[in-house]
Short mmCIF file of C-alpha atoms in Angstrom, two decimals:
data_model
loop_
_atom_site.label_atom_id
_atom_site.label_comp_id
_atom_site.label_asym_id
_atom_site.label_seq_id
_atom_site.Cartn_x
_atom_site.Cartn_y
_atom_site.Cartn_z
CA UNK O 1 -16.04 15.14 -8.58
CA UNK O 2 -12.84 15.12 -6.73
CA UNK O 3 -10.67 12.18 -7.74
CA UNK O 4 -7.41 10.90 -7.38
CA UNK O 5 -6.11 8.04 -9.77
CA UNK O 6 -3.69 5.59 -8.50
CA UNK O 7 -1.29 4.58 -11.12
CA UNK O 8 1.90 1.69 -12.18
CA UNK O 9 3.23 0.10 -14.77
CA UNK O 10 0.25 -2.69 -15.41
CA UNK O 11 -2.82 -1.09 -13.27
CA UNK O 12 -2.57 -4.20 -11.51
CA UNK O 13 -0.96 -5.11 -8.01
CA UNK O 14 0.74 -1.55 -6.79
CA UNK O 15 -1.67 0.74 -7.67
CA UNK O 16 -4.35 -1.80 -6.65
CA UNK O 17 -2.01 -1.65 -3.31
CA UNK O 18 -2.08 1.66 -2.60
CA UNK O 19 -5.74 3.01 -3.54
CA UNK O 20 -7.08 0.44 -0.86
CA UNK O 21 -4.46 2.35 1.81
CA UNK O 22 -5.70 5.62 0.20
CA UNK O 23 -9.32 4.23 0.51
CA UNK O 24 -9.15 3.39 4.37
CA UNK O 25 -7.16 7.11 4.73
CA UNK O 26 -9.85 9.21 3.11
CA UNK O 27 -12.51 7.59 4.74
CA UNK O 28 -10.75 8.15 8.69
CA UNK O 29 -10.72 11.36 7.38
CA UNK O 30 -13.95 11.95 6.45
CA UNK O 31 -12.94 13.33 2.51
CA UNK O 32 -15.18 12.31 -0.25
CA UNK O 33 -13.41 11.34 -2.96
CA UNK O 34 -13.28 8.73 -5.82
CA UNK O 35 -10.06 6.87 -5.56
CA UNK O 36 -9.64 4.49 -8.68
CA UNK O 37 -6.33 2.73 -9.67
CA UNK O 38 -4.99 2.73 -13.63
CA UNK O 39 -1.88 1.37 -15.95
CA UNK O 40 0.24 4.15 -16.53
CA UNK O 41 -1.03 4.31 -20.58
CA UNK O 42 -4.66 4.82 -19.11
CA UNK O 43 -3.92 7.28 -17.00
CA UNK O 44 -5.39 10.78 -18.07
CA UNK O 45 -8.57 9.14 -19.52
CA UNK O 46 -9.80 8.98 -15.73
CA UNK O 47 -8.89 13.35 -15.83
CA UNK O 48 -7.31 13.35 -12.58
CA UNK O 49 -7.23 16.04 -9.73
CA UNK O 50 -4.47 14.12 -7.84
CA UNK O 51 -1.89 11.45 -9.18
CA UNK O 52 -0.31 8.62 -6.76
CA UNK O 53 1.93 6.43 -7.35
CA UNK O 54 5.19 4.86 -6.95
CA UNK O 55 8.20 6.79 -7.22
CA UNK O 56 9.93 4.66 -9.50
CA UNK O 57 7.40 5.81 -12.05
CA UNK O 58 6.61 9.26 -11.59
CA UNK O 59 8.99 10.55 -14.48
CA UNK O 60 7.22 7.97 -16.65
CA UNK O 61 3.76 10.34 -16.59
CA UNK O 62 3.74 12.22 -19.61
CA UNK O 63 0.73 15.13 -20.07
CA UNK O 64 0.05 15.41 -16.46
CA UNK O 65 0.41 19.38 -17.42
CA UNK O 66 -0.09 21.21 -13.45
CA UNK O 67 -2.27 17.80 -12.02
CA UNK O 68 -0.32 17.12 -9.01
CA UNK O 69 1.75 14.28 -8.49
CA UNK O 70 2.58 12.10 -5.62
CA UNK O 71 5.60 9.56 -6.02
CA UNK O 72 5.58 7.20 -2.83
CA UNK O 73 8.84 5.81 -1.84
CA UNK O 74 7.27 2.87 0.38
CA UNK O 75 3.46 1.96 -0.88
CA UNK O 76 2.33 -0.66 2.13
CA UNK O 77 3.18 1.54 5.02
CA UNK O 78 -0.32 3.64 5.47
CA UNK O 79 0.55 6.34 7.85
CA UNK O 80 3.78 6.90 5.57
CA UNK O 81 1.05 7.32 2.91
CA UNK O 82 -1.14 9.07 5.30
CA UNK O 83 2.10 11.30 5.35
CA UNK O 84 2.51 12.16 2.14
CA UNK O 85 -1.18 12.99 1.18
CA UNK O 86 -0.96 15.19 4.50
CA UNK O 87 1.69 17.13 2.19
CA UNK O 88 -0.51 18.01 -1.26
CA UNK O 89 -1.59 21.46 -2.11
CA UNK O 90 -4.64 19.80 -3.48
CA UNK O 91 -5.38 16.92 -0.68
CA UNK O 92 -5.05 20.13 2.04
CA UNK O 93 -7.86 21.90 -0.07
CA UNK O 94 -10.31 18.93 0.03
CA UNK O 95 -9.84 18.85 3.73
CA UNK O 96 -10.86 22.50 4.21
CA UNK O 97 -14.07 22.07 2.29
CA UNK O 98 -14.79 19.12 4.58
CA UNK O 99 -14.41 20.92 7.97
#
């Protein structure tokens, strides 16, 4: 199952923040997959394909080995977000298999 885990310091407000404008994003696109948001010490227990989060935390990810990371510099603007997924190796491959 293709997944990307949203993640910040609590698993609370940001990352709650940003997987509903990841939510509304992959479903314009048409991309199927899970989008769940975590605290930062919970992270790899979801085994994530794709990491988001803010990128005041993205050195703070420990073991994320060659899962690919996206730190977002503004988390309530959705096309800036948009944006940014448009720009992962991994997000790129999901939309291939979907067209």
């Amino acid at each position: 199952m293709r997944q990307i885990v949203v993640a910040c310091n609590s698993g609370l407000g940001t990352s709650l923040m940003i997987r509903l404008n990841i939510e509304a994003i992959v479903a314009e696109l048409n991309v199927n997959v899970s989008v769940v948001h975590t605290d930062l010490s919970s992270l790899m227990t979801h085994r994530p394909q794709l990491i988001v989060c803010s990128s005041f935390i993205v050195d703070s990810i420990e073991d994320a080995g060659d899962i690919e990371i996206i730190g977002l510099d503004d988390i309530m603007n959705r096309q800036y977000v948009k944006q940014e997924l448009m720009k992962s190796t991994v997000f790129q491959h999901w939309l291939s298999e979907t067209e």
